[in-house]
Structure formats: C-alpha cells, structure tokens
Short mmCIF file of C-alpha atoms and ligand atoms in Angstrom, two decimals:
data_model
loop_
_atom_site.label_atom_id
_atom_site.label_comp_id
_atom_site.label_asym_id
_atom_site.label_seq_id
_atom_site.Cartn_x
_atom_site.Cartn_y
_atom_site.Cartn_z
CA MET G 1 -209.38 -34.08 -93.62
CA SER G 2 -206.96 -36.79 -92.37
CA THR G 3 -203.35 -36.23 -93.22
CA SER G 4 -201.97 -39.19 -91.44
CA SER G 5 -201.30 -41.19 -94.65
CA PHE G 6 -198.41 -38.88 -95.54
CA THR G 7 -196.67 -38.94 -92.20
CA LYS G 8 -196.92 -42.61 -91.83
CA GLN G 9 -194.64 -42.84 -94.86
CA ALA G 10 -191.89 -40.47 -93.48
CA PRO G 11 -188.56 -42.33 -93.70
CA GLY G 12 -187.49 -44.00 -90.55
CA VAL G 13 -190.94 -43.89 -88.96
CA GLU G 14 -192.55 -47.13 -88.03
CA PRO G 15 -196.23 -47.15 -88.99
CA VAL G 16 -198.27 -46.59 -85.80
CA GLU G 17 -201.36 -48.03 -87.41
CA PRO G 18 -201.90 -50.78 -90.06
CA ALA G 19 -201.16 -49.34 -93.61
CA LEU G 20 -204.37 -48.45 -95.65
CA THR G 21 -205.61 -51.25 -97.79
CA PRO G 22 -204.25 -50.67 -101.35
CA PRO G 23 -207.14 -49.74 -103.68
CA SER G 24 -208.18 -52.33 -106.24
CA SER G 25 -207.16 -51.53 -109.82
CA ASP G 26 -210.72 -51.16 -111.11
CA ASN G 27 -211.62 -48.60 -108.50
CA SER G 28 -210.48 -45.47 -110.26
CA ALA G 29 -212.40 -43.04 -107.94
CA ALA G 30 -210.75 -44.29 -104.90
CA THR G 31 -207.22 -44.07 -106.52
CA PHE G 32 -208.05 -40.47 -107.55
CA VAL G 33 -209.07 -39.52 -103.99
CA LYS G 34 -205.81 -41.02 -102.68
CA LYS G 35 -203.75 -39.22 -105.06
CA LYS G 36 -205.45 -35.98 -104.41
CA LEU G 37 -204.90 -36.49 -100.72
CA LYS G 38 -201.22 -36.94 -101.27
CA LEU G 39 -200.93 -33.81 -103.28
CA THR G 40 -202.71 -31.64 -100.71
CA THR G 41 -200.75 -32.97 -97.87
CA GLY G 42 -197.38 -32.50 -99.51
CA LYS G 43 -196.97 -28.81 -98.43
CA THR G 44 -197.85 -29.39 -94.81
CA LYS G 45 -195.19 -32.08 -94.16
CA LYS G 46 -193.65 -30.34 -91.11
CA LYS G 47 -196.92 -29.61 -89.41
CA ASP G 48 -198.12 -33.05 -89.69
CA ILE G 49 -195.28 -34.78 -87.86
CA PRO G 50 -197.23 -36.54 -85.17
CA ALA G 51 -196.63 -35.23 -81.66
CA GLY G 52 -194.68 -37.51 -79.52
CA LEU G 53 -192.73 -39.21 -82.32
CA TRP G 54 -190.26 -36.64 -83.48
CA THR G 55 -188.55 -33.66 -81.89
CA LYS G 56 -186.72 -30.84 -83.70
CA CYS G 57 -183.48 -29.97 -82.07
CA PRO G 58 -183.62 -26.17 -81.46
CA GLU G 59 -179.87 -25.94 -81.83
CA CYS G 60 -179.00 -27.88 -85.12
CA GLU G 61 -182.64 -28.28 -86.40
CA THR G 62 -182.23 -32.01 -86.89
CA MET G 63 -185.47 -34.06 -86.57
CA LEU G 64 -184.77 -36.57 -83.82
CA PHE G 65 -186.79 -39.74 -83.34
CA ASP G 66 -188.25 -39.47 -79.77
CA LYS G 67 -187.39 -43.04 -78.90
CA GLU G 68 -183.71 -42.51 -79.78
CA LEU G 69 -183.70 -39.15 -77.97
CA ASP G 70 -185.04 -40.75 -74.87
CA GLU G 71 -182.54 -43.55 -74.96
CA ASN G 72 -179.82 -40.89 -75.27
CA LEU G 73 -181.09 -39.22 -72.09
CA LYS G 74 -182.61 -36.35 -74.01
CA VAL G 75 -179.37 -35.24 -75.65
CA CYS G 76 -179.29 -34.41 -79.30
CA LEU G 77 -177.55 -37.18 -81.15
CA LYS G 78 -176.09 -34.82 -83.62
CA CYS G 79 -174.95 -31.64 -81.74
CA ASN G 80 -175.14 -32.70 -78.15
CA HIS G 81 -177.83 -30.12 -77.22
CA HIS G 82 -179.19 -31.03 -73.72
CA PHE G 83 -183.07 -30.93 -73.82
CA SER G 84 -184.64 -30.62 -70.47
CA ILE G 85 -185.27 -34.01 -68.67
CA GLY G 86 -187.95 -34.91 -66.21
CA ALA G 87 -187.00 -35.59 -62.59
CA ARG G 88 -188.14 -39.26 -62.78
CA GLU G 89 -186.09 -39.94 -65.89
CA ARG G 90 -183.10 -38.29 -64.37
CA ILE G 91 -183.38 -40.41 -61.16
CA HIS G 92 -183.69 -43.45 -63.19
CA SER G 93 -180.59 -42.60 -65.14
CA LEU G 94 -178.50 -42.12 -61.88
CA VAL G 95 -179.47 -44.53 -59.26
CA GLU G 96 -179.09 -48.27 -59.10
CA THR G 97 -182.25 -50.15 -59.95
CA CYS G 98 -184.85 -50.45 -57.18
CA THR G 99 -182.71 -48.54 -54.66
CA PHE G 100 -184.52 -45.21 -54.63
CA GLU G 101 -186.82 -44.70 -51.70
CA GLU G 102 -188.85 -41.53 -52.24
CA MET G 103 -189.54 -39.23 -49.32
CA ASP G 104 -192.66 -37.00 -48.83
CA ALA G 105 -194.08 -38.02 -52.19
CA GLN G 106 -197.59 -36.80 -51.30
CA MET G 107 -196.69 -33.26 -49.96
CA ILE G 108 -198.55 -30.55 -51.66
CA SER G 109 -198.71 -26.79 -51.34
CA VAL G 110 -201.27 -24.75 -49.51
CA ASP G 111 -202.64 -21.60 -51.11
CA VAL G 112 -201.77 -19.50 -48.06
CA LEU G 113 -202.10 -16.13 -49.69
CA GLY G 114 -205.32 -16.92 -51.60
CA PHE G 115 -203.40 -15.67 -54.78
CA THR G 116 -205.67 -14.61 -57.47
CA GLY G 117 -204.80 -13.53 -61.12
CA ALA G 118 -205.71 -14.74 -64.47
CA ALA G 119 -205.85 -18.20 -62.77
CA SER G 120 -205.78 -18.82 -59.01
CA TYR G 121 -202.77 -20.55 -57.47
CA LYS G 122 -205.12 -23.51 -56.62
CA ASP G 123 -206.00 -23.92 -60.34
CA LYS G 124 -202.43 -23.68 -61.38
CA LEU G 125 -201.60 -26.43 -58.86
CA VAL G 126 -204.35 -28.59 -60.03
CA SER G 127 -203.50 -28.23 -63.83
CA ASN G 128 -199.77 -28.79 -63.03
CA TRP G 129 -200.47 -31.93 -61.12
CA LYS G 130 -202.39 -33.28 -64.05
CA LYS G 131 -199.94 -32.02 -66.84
CA SER G 132 -196.77 -33.11 -65.10
CA ASN G 133 -197.82 -36.06 -63.07
CA LEU G 134 -195.84 -34.56 -60.14
CA LYS G 135 -197.06 -33.20 -56.89
CA ASP G 136 -194.48 -30.34 -56.90
CA ALA G 137 -191.32 -29.32 -58.60
CA VAL G 138 -188.86 -31.60 -56.82
CA ILE G 139 -188.58 -35.30 -56.05
CA THR G 140 -186.44 -36.32 -53.09
CA GLY G 141 -185.32 -39.56 -51.67
CA ILE G 142 -182.47 -41.80 -50.69
CA GLY G 143 -180.95 -44.02 -53.29
CA GLN G 144 -177.73 -45.70 -54.32
CA ILE G 145 -175.29 -44.32 -56.99
CA GLY G 146 -172.50 -46.80 -57.70
CA THR G 147 -171.59 -48.02 -54.18
CA HIS G 148 -172.64 -44.81 -52.46
CA ARG G 149 -175.96 -44.24 -50.62
CA VAL G 150 -176.92 -40.63 -51.06
CA GLY G 151 -179.70 -38.20 -50.38
CA LEU G 152 -180.84 -37.09 -53.81
CA GLY G 153 -183.09 -34.21 -54.77
CA VAL G 154 -184.07 -33.67 -58.41
CA MET G 155 -186.02 -30.68 -59.60
CA ASP G 156 -188.39 -30.75 -62.67
CA PHE G 157 -188.96 -27.63 -64.80
CA ALA G 158 -192.21 -29.11 -66.05
CA PHE G 159 -193.89 -28.18 -62.73
CA LEU G 160 -194.55 -24.43 -62.60
CA GLY G 161 -191.16 -23.70 -64.13
CA GLY G 162 -189.32 -25.53 -61.41
CA SER G 163 -190.26 -22.76 -58.98
CA MET G 164 -189.26 -23.04 -55.40
CA GLY G 165 -192.21 -22.75 -53.01
CA SER G 166 -192.72 -24.05 -49.52
CA VAL G 167 -192.96 -27.77 -50.65
CA VAL G 168 -189.70 -27.64 -52.72
CA GLY G 169 -188.03 -25.98 -49.66
CA GLU G 170 -189.56 -28.38 -47.06
CA LYS G 171 -188.88 -31.58 -49.12
CA LEU G 172 -185.16 -30.54 -49.75
CA THR G 173 -184.70 -29.54 -46.05
CA ARG G 174 -186.09 -32.79 -44.91
CA LEU G 175 -183.81 -34.69 -47.34
CA ILE G 176 -180.79 -32.77 -46.09
CA GLU G 177 -181.69 -33.32 -42.49
CA ARG G 178 -182.33 -37.06 -43.08
CA SER G 179 -178.95 -37.34 -44.90
CA THR G 180 -177.20 -35.63 -41.97
CA GLU G 181 -178.83 -38.03 -39.63
CA LYS G 182 -177.85 -40.98 -41.66
CA ASN G 183 -174.27 -39.69 -42.49
CA LEU G 184 -175.02 -39.49 -46.23
CA PRO G 185 -173.71 -37.14 -48.90
CA VAL G 186 -176.45 -34.92 -50.57
CA ILE G 187 -176.80 -34.36 -54.34
CA ILE G 188 -179.33 -31.76 -55.64
CA ILE G 189 -179.95 -31.40 -59.31
CA SER G 190 -181.46 -28.03 -59.85
CA THR G 191 -183.54 -26.39 -62.56
CA SER G 192 -185.62 -23.50 -61.71
CA GLY G 193 -186.95 -20.07 -62.63
CA GLY G 194 -186.58 -19.05 -59.03
CA ALA G 195 -188.90 -18.46 -56.00
CA ARG G 196 -192.63 -19.16 -56.51
CA MET G 197 -194.39 -15.80 -56.67
CA TYR G 198 -197.75 -17.35 -55.66
CA GLU G 199 -196.33 -18.01 -52.23
CA GLY G 200 -194.75 -14.67 -51.72
CA MET G 201 -192.58 -14.54 -48.54
CA PHE G 202 -193.10 -18.21 -47.84
CA SER G 203 -191.09 -19.12 -50.87
CA LEU G 204 -188.30 -16.66 -50.02
CA MET G 205 -188.02 -18.23 -46.60
CA GLN G 206 -187.07 -21.43 -48.17
CA MET G 207 -183.72 -20.01 -49.26
CA ALA G 208 -182.59 -19.58 -45.60
CA LYS G 209 -184.18 -22.81 -44.45
CA THR G 210 -182.43 -25.05 -47.06
CA CYS G 211 -179.14 -23.26 -46.67
CA ALA G 212 -179.38 -23.63 -42.74
CA ALA G 213 -179.94 -27.46 -43.19
CA LEU G 214 -177.03 -27.60 -45.53
CA ALA G 215 -174.76 -25.75 -42.96
CA TYR G 216 -175.62 -28.51 -40.39
CA HIS G 217 -174.83 -31.13 -43.07
CA ALA G 218 -171.43 -29.44 -43.77
CA ARG G 219 -170.70 -29.26 -40.01
CA ALA G 220 -171.02 -33.15 -40.01
CA LYS G 221 -168.31 -33.16 -42.70
CA LEU G 222 -170.69 -34.58 -45.27
CA PRO G 223 -170.25 -33.72 -48.97
CA TYR G 224 -172.86 -31.74 -50.88
CA LEU G 225 -172.73 -31.81 -54.70
CA SER G 226 -174.89 -29.27 -56.49
CA VAL G 227 -175.70 -29.95 -60.21
CA LEU G 228 -177.09 -27.05 -62.24
CA THR G 229 -179.02 -27.73 -65.34
CA HIS G 230 -180.80 -25.39 -67.85
CA PRO G 231 -181.98 -23.04 -66.43
CA THR G 232 -181.11 -22.45 -62.85
CA THR G 233 -181.81 -18.92 -61.76
CA ALA G 234 -182.93 -16.50 -59.15
CA GLY G 235 -183.84 -17.67 -55.68
CA VAL G 236 -182.64 -21.20 -56.22
CA MET G 237 -179.29 -20.09 -57.59
CA ALA G 238 -179.06 -17.56 -54.75
CA SER G 239 -179.48 -20.28 -52.13
CA TYR G 240 -178.81 -24.08 -52.07
CA ALA G 241 -177.83 -24.34 -55.84
CA SER G 242 -174.68 -22.24 -55.31
CA VAL G 243 -173.35 -23.52 -52.00
CA GLY G 244 -172.25 -27.03 -53.06
CA ASP G 245 -168.84 -28.36 -52.05
CA LEU G 246 -168.62 -29.01 -55.77
CA ILE G 247 -170.78 -27.25 -58.17
CA LEU G 248 -171.24 -29.00 -61.52
CA ALA G 249 -173.22 -27.91 -64.50
CA GLU G 250 -174.56 -29.26 -67.83
CA PRO G 251 -173.16 -27.99 -71.04
CA ALA G 252 -174.62 -24.53 -72.20
CA ALA G 253 -176.90 -24.42 -69.16
CA MET G 254 -178.24 -20.87 -68.36
CA ILE G 255 -177.28 -19.97 -64.90
CA GLY G 256 -177.73 -16.71 -63.12
CA PHE G 257 -179.71 -14.60 -60.72
CA ALA G 258 -181.50 -11.90 -62.69
CA GLY G 259 -182.22 -12.17 -66.39
CA PRO G 260 -179.69 -10.63 -68.79
CA ARG G 261 -182.13 -7.97 -69.92
CA VAL G 262 -182.79 -6.75 -66.35
CA ILE G 263 -179.05 -6.67 -65.62
CA LYS G 264 -178.38 -4.81 -68.84
CA ASP G 265 -181.13 -2.28 -68.21
CA THR G 266 -179.89 -1.74 -64.52
CA THR G 267 -176.26 -1.50 -65.15
CA GLN G 268 -176.52 0.20 -68.55
CA ALA G 269 -173.45 -1.95 -69.61
CA GLU G 270 -172.83 -4.19 -72.44
CA LEU G 271 -172.81 -7.81 -71.24
CA PRO G 272 -169.80 -9.97 -72.21
CA PRO G 273 -170.52 -12.77 -74.84
CA GLY G 274 -171.68 -16.00 -73.37
CA PHE G 275 -172.81 -14.20 -70.17
CA GLN G 276 -174.63 -16.54 -67.77
CA THR G 277 -173.79 -19.74 -69.52
CA ALA G 278 -172.13 -22.68 -67.73
CA GLU G 279 -168.98 -22.28 -69.94
CA PHE G 280 -168.63 -18.58 -68.85
CA LEU G 281 -169.15 -19.31 -65.24
CA LEU G 282 -166.58 -22.14 -65.35
CA GLU G 283 -164.09 -19.76 -66.76
CA HIS G 284 -164.90 -17.25 -63.96
CA GLY G 285 -164.72 -19.71 -61.15
CA LEU G 286 -168.21 -20.02 -60.06
CA ILE G 287 -168.66 -23.63 -61.05
CA ASP G 288 -166.08 -26.41 -60.81
CA ALA G 289 -166.84 -28.55 -63.90
CA ILE G 290 -169.11 -29.08 -66.81
CA VAL G 291 -170.37 -32.54 -67.05
CA PRO G 292 -172.29 -33.91 -70.09
CA ARG G 293 -175.52 -35.68 -68.95
CA LYS G 294 -174.32 -39.06 -70.08
CA GLU G 295 -171.27 -38.88 -67.99
CA LEU G 296 -172.91 -37.52 -64.90
CA LYS G 297 -173.41 -40.84 -63.03
CA GLU G 298 -169.80 -41.90 -63.58
CA ARG G 299 -168.42 -38.41 -62.49
CA LEU G 300 -170.69 -38.26 -59.37
CA VAL G 301 -169.38 -41.73 -58.34
CA TYR G 302 -165.79 -40.45 -58.95
CA TYR G 303 -166.27 -37.29 -56.89
CA LEU G 304 -168.03 -39.17 -54.13
CA ASP G 305 -165.22 -41.75 -53.90
CA PHE G 306 -162.79 -38.83 -53.47
CA LEU G 307 -164.97 -36.82 -51.06
CA THR G 308 -165.83 -39.71 -48.75
CA GLU G 309 -162.41 -41.40 -48.82
CA GLY G 310 -161.42 -39.94 -45.39
CA LYS G 311 -164.79 -41.09 -43.83
CA ARG G 312 -164.39 -44.65 -45.26
CA GLN G 313 -160.80 -44.76 -43.87
CA SER G 314 -161.73 -43.53 -40.40
CA ALA G 315 -164.70 -46.12 -40.32
CA THR G 316 -162.30 -49.04 -41.11
CA PRO G 317 -161.15 -50.56 -37.80
CA ASN G 318 -157.32 -50.75 -37.45
ZN1 LIG U 401 -179.05 -30.84 -82.28
#
C-alpha cells in the first residue's frame, strides 16, 4: 500500500509529485479510503521519509533537508557534525572552477591474488564501480586553489572503505612525482580504513612507495599538506597521511592506527577519554590544526601563502 501521501505533506518538504486530486464531496467511499490511509500511515512516519530527501544527524538527531545539507558541504546545520563527503564534492568545494585536470582517471585494480571469499575481489570492484561511480578510492589531479596551483589527491570512503590498494598508491605516487616535476605543493585529503586486504602485500608496498615519492618532493623544498578526515586509520595513517609538513584534521575525526578495542585488548589498559579523536591528537601534538570543512579552502590558501613565500621571493628577479 502506498504511503507517499503522508510524507508529501511533511513540513518543509516540497512535493515531489503533483498532489492527489481532492475527492469530490459526493464520493464518500473515496474519502473514507483516504482517511483510512492517513490513519494507517501515521505510525510509520519515520520509516516513510523518502530516501534522498532527508538525513538524520547521528549526533543531534535533527532531520536535515538533503539539499541544505549538500549546500552546507555535508555539515550539520545545527550541531556542526561533519558527515562524510565524496571526493568529487570535496574537489568542487576547494578548487577554482574549471581548473582541475584529473590524472589517471581510468586506472583500475588487477586481481593479482585471485582473492576469494564471500565475494571475489573482482565482484567487489565491479559492485563498487557501480555504487560509487568511482574507479577506485582516490581522485588525483592538478588544480588551482586561490592563486596556487597544487597537486591534489582526495580519497573517498564510499569506495571499499577508502582502502589503499595498488591503484590508490600508484595514483598518489604519480601525483606527487608530477608535482615535484612541476614545482607544485601537494595536498592529500585522506579518509581510509587502511590497506586493502584483497591485494595483500601489494597494498602494503604502497606505504613505502608514496612516502618515498614524498621524500623526493620534500627534498625539492616543496610543501605537503595532509588533511585527515573521519576516519583515517591503519596503513594510510601509518604512511603518507602522517608525514605532512602540516597535518590538519576535520573536527571530531577518528584518527589512529589500530582500532581502540584492539589496543585495549593488547595493552590491557584503560584508554583515555577522547582517544583517537582529532581534538585529542591536537592536544598531544600529532596534528597541527583542526579546520572545519567550510573554512578549509581559506585555510589552505593561508598556509600555502606562508609555505611558498620563500619560493615566490626567490623566483622574483631583483
Ligand atoms: Zn547535528
């Protein structure tokens, strides 16, 4: 039985379809059916909220209109909770219009190990390509932020939990190497559950590869800014995400290596409150600043101005 007539009348929702034609006064049977419909749908109000229209904030439980949430860069308008945001939306929010040139957009993983399980790695890749509209868990390219041309890599948690396999490692390495070649700063915005188990050792090798490329980038005296978003953990945190010249994080992001339960079981110790949050790590010196998503662009420009000042001065002829 359709329940859409109730949800269409929820306050603040614009009708997605034309309203039902009101029944004529002499058609008592139709009126009765409609009344009955309303009565039966009353109890299921929450379940009937159409997908893709409203989102409930997990922090303050406010129902947020998706359009407003998107306009606010997926940050709760009431409590400032940062929802996860897709790589494309993030890039759109940071770079100047039409300046982003994507690199290696068609690169895809190979099932080297022939990994089998409940679903094969190949099947998982295919379903994630369809579900996320991404070829893998990172988008890389050169774009302009403010007046700065930068190498930008943005991870997306929607693709296999932002896991780092050979494609994520290779795309980031190529981005860093291209940036070194072109004398550009690098910004990587991470979100990841860690190395991709379906690629075994091949995914672990990406940790060394990306860090080696960053070492050459640093040797060229070029800045690397790492932005950690919820969650950034394990192999990604243990490699390129934690070696930035500046390490920034989004508010309340979960950042760590192993999960808190594993650490607690291994060390048999009580973990301090707020353990593995961006705020805790700022206090303990691992990260340099917490930057709300809406201020990120402005702050990146500010830091890039500061970090590239020497380069710009030496480039200016006397
Ligand atoms: Zn909220």
